[in-house]
Structures are given as C-alpha cells and as structure tokens.
Coordinates of C-alpha atoms in Angstrom, one line a residue:
M1 CA 184.9 21.8 52.9
L2 CA 184.8 23.4 49.5
E3 CA 187.4 25.9 50.6
L4 CA 189.8 23.0 49.9
C5 CA 189.0 23.5 46.2
R6 CA 190.2 27.1 46.3
K7 CA 193.8 26.0 47.1
P8 CA 195.3 24.5 43.9
L9 CA 198.9 23.4 43.7
K10 CA 200.9 26.3 42.4
M11 CA 203.2 24.0 40.4
W12 CA 204.4 20.4 40.1
F13 CA 207.8 19.3 39.1
G14 CA 207.6 16.3 36.7
G15 CA 210.2 13.7 36.3
G16 CA 211.2 11.5 39.2
G17 CA 209.1 8.3 38.9
N18 CA 207.4 9.6 35.8
D19 CA 208.6 8.9 32.3
D20 CA 207.4 12.3 31.1
G21 CA 208.5 15.5 32.9
L22 CA 205.3 17.3 31.9
L23 CA 202.9 14.5 33.1
W24 CA 201.2 14.8 36.5
H25 CA 198.9 12.2 38.0
T26 CA 197.3 11.0 41.2
D27 CA 197.1 7.6 42.8
L28 CA 193.7 6.0 43.2
K29 CA 191.5 8.1 45.6
P30 CA 188.1 7.2 47.1
H31 CA 184.8 8.8 46.4
A32 CA 181.3 7.9 47.7
S33 CA 180.7 5.0 45.3
G34 CA 184.2 3.9 44.1
N35 CA 187.5 5.4 43.4
Y36 CA 189.1 7.7 40.8
S37 CA 192.4 8.9 39.4
I38 CA 193.6 12.0 37.4
A39 CA 196.3 12.6 34.9
V40 CA 197.4 15.9 33.2
V41 CA 200.0 16.4 30.4
Q42 CA 201.1 20.0 29.8
A43 CA 201.8 21.2 26.3
N44 CA 201.3 24.9 26.4
S45 CA 203.8 27.3 28.0
S46 CA 201.2 28.0 30.6
L47 CA 198.9 25.1 31.4
E48 CA 195.4 26.0 30.1
D49 CA 193.7 22.9 31.3
Q50 CA 192.5 22.7 34.9
A51 CA 190.5 20.0 36.7
Q52 CA 189.2 19.1 40.2
V53 CA 187.3 16.4 42.1
F54 CA 185.3 17.1 45.2
T55 CA 184.1 14.1 47.3
S56 CA 181.8 13.7 50.3
P57 CA 179.8 10.8 51.7
S58 CA 176.7 12.0 49.8
A59 CA 178.0 13.6 46.5
T60 CA 180.9 13.6 44.1
F61 CA 181.7 16.6 41.8
V62 CA 184.1 16.3 38.8
G63 CA 185.2 19.3 36.7
V64 CA 187.4 19.6 33.6
Y65 CA 188.1 23.1 32.3
D66 CA 189.9 23.5 29.0
G67 CA 191.0 27.1 28.7
H68 CA 191.9 29.0 25.5
G69 CA 193.6 32.3 24.9
G70 CA 195.3 31.9 28.3
P71 CA 194.8 30.1 31.6
E72 CA 192.8 32.8 33.5
A73 CA 189.3 31.5 32.7
S74 CA 190.0 27.9 33.6
R75 CA 191.6 28.9 36.8
F76 CA 188.7 31.1 37.6
I77 CA 186.2 28.3 37.2
T78 CA 188.3 26.1 39.5
N79 CA 187.9 28.7 42.2
H80 CA 184.2 29.4 41.8
L81 CA 182.0 26.7 40.1
F82 CA 182.0 24.1 42.9
S83 CA 181.3 26.8 45.4
F84 CA 178.3 28.1 43.5
L85 CA 177.1 24.5 43.0
R86 CA 177.2 23.8 46.7
K87 CA 175.5 27.1 47.5
F88 CA 172.6 26.5 45.2
T89 CA 172.3 22.9 46.1
T90 CA 171.8 23.9 49.8
E91 CA 169.4 26.7 48.9
E92 CA 167.3 24.5 46.7
G93 CA 167.3 21.4 49.0
G94 CA 169.2 19.2 46.6
L95 CA 171.1 18.9 43.3
S96 CA 169.1 19.3 40.1
E97 CA 169.4 20.5 36.5
E98 CA 168.2 23.9 37.6
V99 CA 170.8 24.1 40.3
I100 CA 173.5 23.3 37.7
K101 CA 172.2 25.9 35.3
K102 CA 172.3 28.6 38.1
A103 CA 175.9 27.6 39.0
F104 CA 177.1 27.9 35.4
E105 CA 175.3 31.3 35.0
A106 CA 176.7 32.6 38.3
T107 CA 180.2 31.6 37.3
E108 CA 179.8 33.3 33.9
D109 CA 178.4 36.4 35.5
E110 CA 181.2 36.6 38.0
F111 CA 183.9 36.2 35.4
L112 CA 182.2 39.0 33.3
R113 CA 182.3 41.2 36.4
V114 CA 186.1 40.5 36.8
V115 CA 186.6 41.3 33.1
R116 CA 184.7 44.6 33.3
E117 CA 186.8 45.6 36.3
S118 CA 190.2 44.7 34.9
W119 CA 190.0 44.9 31.2
I120 CA 191.2 48.6 30.9
A121 CA 194.5 47.5 32.4
R122 CA 194.5 44.1 30.7
P123 CA 192.3 44.3 27.5
Q124 CA 193.2 40.8 26.4
I125 CA 191.3 39.4 29.4
A126 CA 188.1 39.9 27.3
S127 CA 189.4 37.3 24.8
V128 CA 190.1 34.6 27.3
G129 CA 187.7 31.7 27.8
S130 CA 187.3 28.1 28.8
C131 CA 185.3 25.0 28.0
C132 CA 183.6 23.6 31.1
L133 CA 182.6 20.0 31.7
L134 CA 180.9 19.1 35.0
G135 CA 180.0 15.7 36.3
A136 CA 177.9 15.4 39.6
I137 CA 176.6 12.3 41.4
S138 CA 174.1 12.6 44.1
K139 CA 171.4 10.1 45.4
G140 CA 172.2 7.7 42.6
V141 CA 171.7 10.2 39.8
L142 CA 174.5 11.3 37.5
Y143 CA 174.4 14.8 36.0
V144 CA 176.7 15.8 33.1
A145 CA 176.8 19.5 32.0
N146 CA 179.0 20.8 29.3
L147 CA 180.2 23.9 27.5
G148 CA 182.6 23.3 24.6
D149 CA 184.2 20.1 23.4
S150 CA 185.5 18.4 26.5
R151 CA 183.7 15.1 26.8
A152 CA 182.2 12.6 29.3
V153 CA 182.0 8.9 28.3
L154 CA 180.4 6.0 30.2
G155 CA 181.8 2.5 30.1
R156 CA 179.0 0.0 30.8
K157 CA 178.2 -3.6 30.3
A158 CA 176.6 -4.4 27.0
L159 CA 172.9 -5.0 27.1
E160 CA 171.5 -8.4 26.2
G161 CA 171.1 -8.6 22.5
E162 CA 173.0 -5.4 21.8
V163 CA 174.4 -5.3 18.3
N164 CA 178.0 -6.4 17.8
C165 CA 178.6 -7.0 21.4
G166 CA 179.7 -10.4 22.8
A167 CA 179.1 -11.7 26.3
G168 CA 180.8 -9.6 28.9
A169 CA 181.6 -6.8 26.5
V170 CA 182.0 -3.2 27.8
V171 CA 180.6 -0.5 25.5
A172 CA 181.1 3.2 25.3
E173 CA 178.2 5.6 25.7
R174 CA 178.9 9.3 25.2
L175 CA 177.1 11.4 27.8
S176 CA 178.0 15.0 26.7
T177 CA 177.5 17.1 23.6
D178 CA 180.5 18.4 21.7
H179 CA 179.8 22.1 21.1
N180 CA 182.3 22.3 18.2
V181 CA 181.4 23.7 14.8
G182 CA 183.5 21.0 13.2
V183 CA 180.5 18.8 13.9
E184 CA 178.1 19.3 11.0
N185 CA 174.8 19.3 13.0
L186 CA 176.2 21.9 15.4
R187 CA 177.5 24.0 12.6
K188 CA 174.1 24.1 11.0
E189 CA 172.6 25.0 14.4
V190 CA 174.9 28.0 14.7
E191 CA 174.2 29.1 11.1
A192 CA 170.4 28.9 11.7
L193 CA 170.8 31.2 14.7
H194 CA 172.5 33.8 12.5
P195 CA 170.7 33.8 9.1
D196 CA 171.8 37.3 8.3
D197 CA 175.5 36.6 8.7
P198 CA 176.9 34.5 5.8
H199 CA 180.3 34.4 7.6
I200 CA 179.2 33.3 11.0
V201 CA 181.1 30.0 10.5
V202 CA 184.2 30.0 8.3
C203 CA 186.5 27.3 7.2
T204 CA 190.1 28.5 7.7
R205 CA 193.1 26.2 7.0
G206 CA 190.8 23.2 6.9
V207 CA 189.1 23.9 10.3
W208 CA 185.6 25.3 10.8
R209 CA 185.5 28.3 13.2
I210 CA 183.0 30.8 14.4
K211 CA 183.9 34.1 12.7
G212 CA 187.1 32.3 11.6
I213 CA 188.3 32.6 15.3
I214 CA 187.1 29.8 17.6
Q215 CA 185.9 26.2 17.1
V216 CA 183.6 26.0 20.2
S217 CA 180.2 27.7 20.4
R218 CA 179.7 27.6 24.2
S219 CA 182.1 28.6 26.9
I220 CA 182.8 30.5 30.1
G221 CA 184.4 33.8 29.1
D222 CA 185.2 34.9 25.5
V223 CA 183.5 38.1 26.5
Y224 CA 184.2 40.0 23.3
L225 CA 182.3 37.3 21.4
K226 CA 179.3 37.7 23.7
K227 CA 179.2 41.4 24.5
P228 CA 179.5 43.5 21.4
E229 CA 180.5 46.6 23.4
F230 CA 183.9 45.1 24.0
D231 CA 184.4 44.2 20.3
T232 CA 183.7 47.8 19.2
N233 CA 185.9 49.5 21.9
P234 CA 189.0 51.1 20.3
L235 CA 191.2 50.0 23.3
F236 CA 190.3 46.3 22.7
Q237 CA 190.8 46.7 18.9
Q238 CA 194.5 47.3 19.6
F239 CA 194.7 43.5 20.3
V240 CA 192.1 41.9 18.0
C241 CA 190.6 42.8 14.6
P242 CA 187.1 44.2 15.2
L243 CA 184.2 41.9 14.2
Y244 CA 181.3 44.4 14.4
L245 CA 179.0 41.9 15.9
R246 CA 175.2 42.4 15.7
R247 CA 174.6 40.0 18.5
P248 CA 176.5 37.4 20.7
V249 CA 178.0 34.5 18.7
M250 CA 178.6 32.3 21.7
T251 CA 176.7 31.3 24.8
A252 CA 177.3 30.0 28.3
E253 CA 174.2 27.9 28.5
P254 CA 175.2 24.3 29.2
S255 CA 173.8 21.1 27.7
I256 CA 172.7 19.0 30.7
L257 CA 172.0 15.2 30.9
A258 CA 170.5 13.6 34.0
R259 CA 170.7 9.8 34.2
K260 CA 169.9 7.3 37.0
L261 CA 173.0 5.2 37.6
K262 CA 172.5 1.5 36.9
A263 CA 174.2 -1.7 38.1
D264 CA 175.7 -2.2 34.6
D265 CA 177.5 1.2 34.7
L266 CA 181.1 0.5 35.3
F267 CA 183.2 3.7 35.0
L268 CA 183.1 7.3 33.7
I269 CA 185.8 9.2 31.7
F270 CA 185.9 13.0 31.9
A271 CA 188.5 14.5 29.6
S272 CA 189.5 17.6 27.6
D273 CA 189.6 17.4 23.8
G274 CA 193.4 17.0 24.1
L275 CA 192.6 13.3 24.8
W276 CA 189.7 12.9 22.4
E277 CA 191.7 14.3 19.5
H278 CA 193.8 11.1 19.6
L279 CA 191.6 8.4 21.2
T280 CA 188.0 7.4 20.2
D281 CA 185.4 6.8 22.9
E282 CA 185.6 3.1 22.2
A283 CA 189.4 3.0 22.4
A284 CA 189.5 4.7 25.7
V285 CA 186.8 2.4 27.2
E286 CA 188.6 -0.7 25.9
I287 CA 191.9 0.4 27.5
I288 CA 190.2 0.9 30.9
S289 CA 188.2 -2.3 30.7
R290 CA 191.3 -4.4 30.0
S291 CA 193.6 -2.6 32.5
P292 CA 194.1 -2.6 36.3
R293 CA 192.8 0.4 38.1
I294 CA 196.1 1.6 39.5
G295 CA 197.6 4.3 37.2
I296 CA 194.6 4.1 34.8
A297 CA 194.3 7.9 34.1
K298 CA 198.0 8.0 33.4
R299 CA 197.7 5.0 31.1
L300 CA 195.0 6.8 29.0
A301 CA 197.1 9.9 28.8
R302 CA 200.1 7.9 27.7
A303 CA 198.0 6.1 25.1
A304 CA 197.0 9.4 23.6
L305 CA 200.7 10.5 23.5
E306 CA 201.7 7.3 21.8
E307 CA 199.1 8.1 19.1
V308 CA 200.6 11.6 18.7
A309 CA 204.0 10.1 18.2
K310 CA 202.7 7.6 15.7
K311 CA 200.9 10.3 13.7
R312 CA 204.1 12.4 13.6
E313 CA 206.3 9.4 12.8
M314 CA 208.5 10.0 15.8
R315 CA 209.5 7.9 18.8
Y316 CA 207.4 8.3 21.9
G317 CA 210.7 8.8 23.8
D318 CA 211.5 11.8 21.8
L319 CA 208.1 13.3 22.2
R320 CA 208.2 13.1 26.0
K321 CA 211.6 14.9 26.0
T322 CA 210.0 17.9 24.2
D323 CA 209.4 20.7 26.6
K324 CA 206.3 22.8 27.2
G325 CA 205.5 25.5 24.6
L326 CA 207.3 23.5 21.8
R327 CA 205.2 20.5 22.8
R328 CA 202.1 22.5 21.7
H329 CA 203.2 22.0 18.1
F330 CA 202.5 18.3 18.6
H331 CA 199.4 18.1 20.9
D332 CA 197.2 20.2 23.2
D333 CA 197.1 20.0 27.0
I334 CA 195.6 16.7 28.0
T335 CA 193.4 16.2 31.1
V336 CA 191.7 12.9 32.0
I337 CA 189.7 11.8 35.1
V338 CA 188.6 8.1 35.4
L339 CA 185.9 7.5 38.0
Y340 CA 185.0 3.9 38.8
L341 CA 181.4 3.1 39.9
D342 CA 181.2 0.4 42.6
H343 CA 177.5 0.0 43.1
S344 CA 175.9 -0.9 46.5
K345 CA 172.4 -0.4 47.9
E346 CA 173.8 2.2 50.3
S347 CA 175.4 4.3 47.6
Q348 CA 172.4 4.1 45.3
N349 CA 170.2 5.4 48.1
G350 CA 172.5 8.4 48.6
R351 CA 174.4 6.9 51.6
S352 CA 178.0 5.7 51.3
R353 CA 179.7 2.9 53.1
R354 CA 182.8 5.2 53.1
K355 CA 182.0 7.6 56.0
G356 CA 183.7 11.0 56.2
V357 CA 185.3 11.0 52.7
Y358 CA 185.5 14.8 52.4
D359 CA 188.3 15.8 50.0
C360 CA 189.0 18.1 47.1
I361 CA 191.8 17.6 44.6
N362 CA 192.8 20.3 42.2
T363 CA 195.3 19.7 39.4
P364 CA 198.4 21.9 39.4
I365 CA 198.4 25.4 37.9
D366 CA 201.6 24.4 36.0
I367 CA 203.7 21.3 35.6
F368 CA 207.4 22.1 35.3
S369 CA 209.7 19.7 33.5
V370 CA 212.9 18.9 35.3
S371 CA 214.6 19.8 32.1
S372 CA 213.1 23.3 32.1
D373 CA 214.9 26.4 33.3
E374 CA 212.0 27.0 35.7
A375 CA 212.9 23.9 37.6
D376 CA 215.5 26.1 39.5
L377 CA 212.8 28.3 40.9

C-alpha cells in the first residue's frame, strides 16, 4: 500500500475554483480516527515543501518536509521515509520511538549514498537539505518526530482550572521542538557543543545562523555541513566558500515525543515554518476551533497570506496575483495539514470503525499558476 506514496502528482495547475493560482488543497479525507485536509502555497520557483498522509485502519502517518537549497531532499524523503517506517514497524512488531529513529537514520543514510554517487556530476547536491516533521498515530498513541523548524501543535479542550481559560476553551499545546538557532536555548546548546569555535553561530543581517549559513541545526541532507570531506573538496569549493569544519555542525537525530491520545484532544496541526512565521500557535488553534471543517487547511494558509499582505502594507488580492519566484520575496512556501481526532473506544484500542481506509496522498511536486508561462506545458 505504501507504493501509493511513491507516486506524487507531478504538477498541479492553480486557479479555477481557487482564489490563488499557487494554492493547492484537498477536500476532507478520512483517517482511522477522524478526517484531515491539506493545503500548500508555492512561493519558490521550484516548490521546496513536500508533504504526505498515509492512512490505514490501524495507523496514520503524516509528513511535512520543508526543503532548502533546492527540492531534491524533500522529494527524496517523500519517496523513502514512510517506506522505512513501515518496514521497521513490521520488523519490530509495532511502532515505537526506536522504530522512528531507525527510519530517520535510514532515510539520512540513503540520501547520503545518493549524494556520494551523484555529487561529482552535481556538486551542489551536497548542499541540499530538508527539515522533516513526522506525526504517527497507532494504538491510541501519537508520536511526533522532528528535524528543523516545522511544527506540530495540538488543539485540546482546556483542563479544569487551567489559567486564563474559560469554559469550553480550546488551548494550543506545542508538541515539537524548533531546531532553529534563532531560539536562544537552542543557540546556547549548539554553542556548548562547539566550545572551540567562536563563530559556530553568527548573526548575519539580523538573523542567527550556524556558520552564518543556515538557521536550523537538524535536517536530512546538508551533507557538506555534516561530512567535512565534502567541504574540503576543491570541486565542491567551486560552489561554496570552504568552512574547514573540525566536526559536523548539524545532525539528523530527531526530537521525539510519544503521547497517549486523550478524549480532550481535538485536532492536530502539522505545518512548515512558512505558516508559523505569520501565525502563532494560539491564532492557528483559534481559527480551527471557530471554523467548519470543510476547507480548514486552506483557511489557515489564507490567514497566513493575509498576515503577509498586512505586514507588507499591500492588498491580499495583489499578493495572490504575484507569481512563484517573485512571491518568495514576500513569504516562504507554506504547507499545512489539519488532522481532526474523533475519539471512540474502537479507535483508542487500535481498531477503527472505518474499515479498509488505505490511502496515501502526496502534495504536488510543483503548483503552476494559470498566469505562468508553464501553464502551456
């Protein structure tokens, strides 16, 4: 069944019923304990965000992969992570934190193999990477694993006596860790790992970056920042300035949270930082809690775009007419998946009332605006 996940849409033409030619979204689709929807907004010339959802009667997998330096790493994860996850789950007799770690490690190792085989012809492949956010639900347990600064947020009913929460309030609970050196605690953690390098984290143009290059400290790929032999190779130095690394400055070890789902857990948001740069956790949860389910992922993406327009003092209508590539000057690619949790005794025991819901949805490789020249292809 996971072979379905290896067949992403090659492209999607925007426009039509959409009000933004670079916005793609799905209708509500079922999973073992509820339903979900996805929305993607393309800003880069080549869409660097990728995402997918796999559903079966006993498990649901959600992936959001925010690429950087090009789309190759995020597309690679789309084709491999879920397969490794399924493989190790079968071998180990069930899903676990150890299974997830092995799936991430295998994905990283396989991408490194591809880089080593192809980088002589394509040296820049060693500088391509991707954040990787995974959500997995099995037997009533939610696992969230993360590399980078994509984020998972839970919307749940407020607990009795919870501070600043009225009756019936829905609160936001962040489930993932942002591995971004703009976060002070994370920056100090990276600096502590490299006490002999006073320039391990540098503030350039008001933004903190590792070696002045990248904001995230964990990823799939970015091989030249993990394997010093690439950084020192003269061929690769034709494309980037040498850093002369003493040791790796990034890692592919995910932060993992395991949490038993509760009756008060209402929905989950998985999104790339393109969304979170413009909406707080609380704002996103409030939008969902006050809105109908139909079109909810699209509604969140549009809310972020409206914030972009407001910050730039422009009309939203003008922003949505801006084509890919040029759009990147205003915002990043945006990917959001909203997963509703409809609890039942059957689903909490690992059995679903929805029999035979096997499916895998991948987001498009690219979204072509109807105003784009590529719309004629």
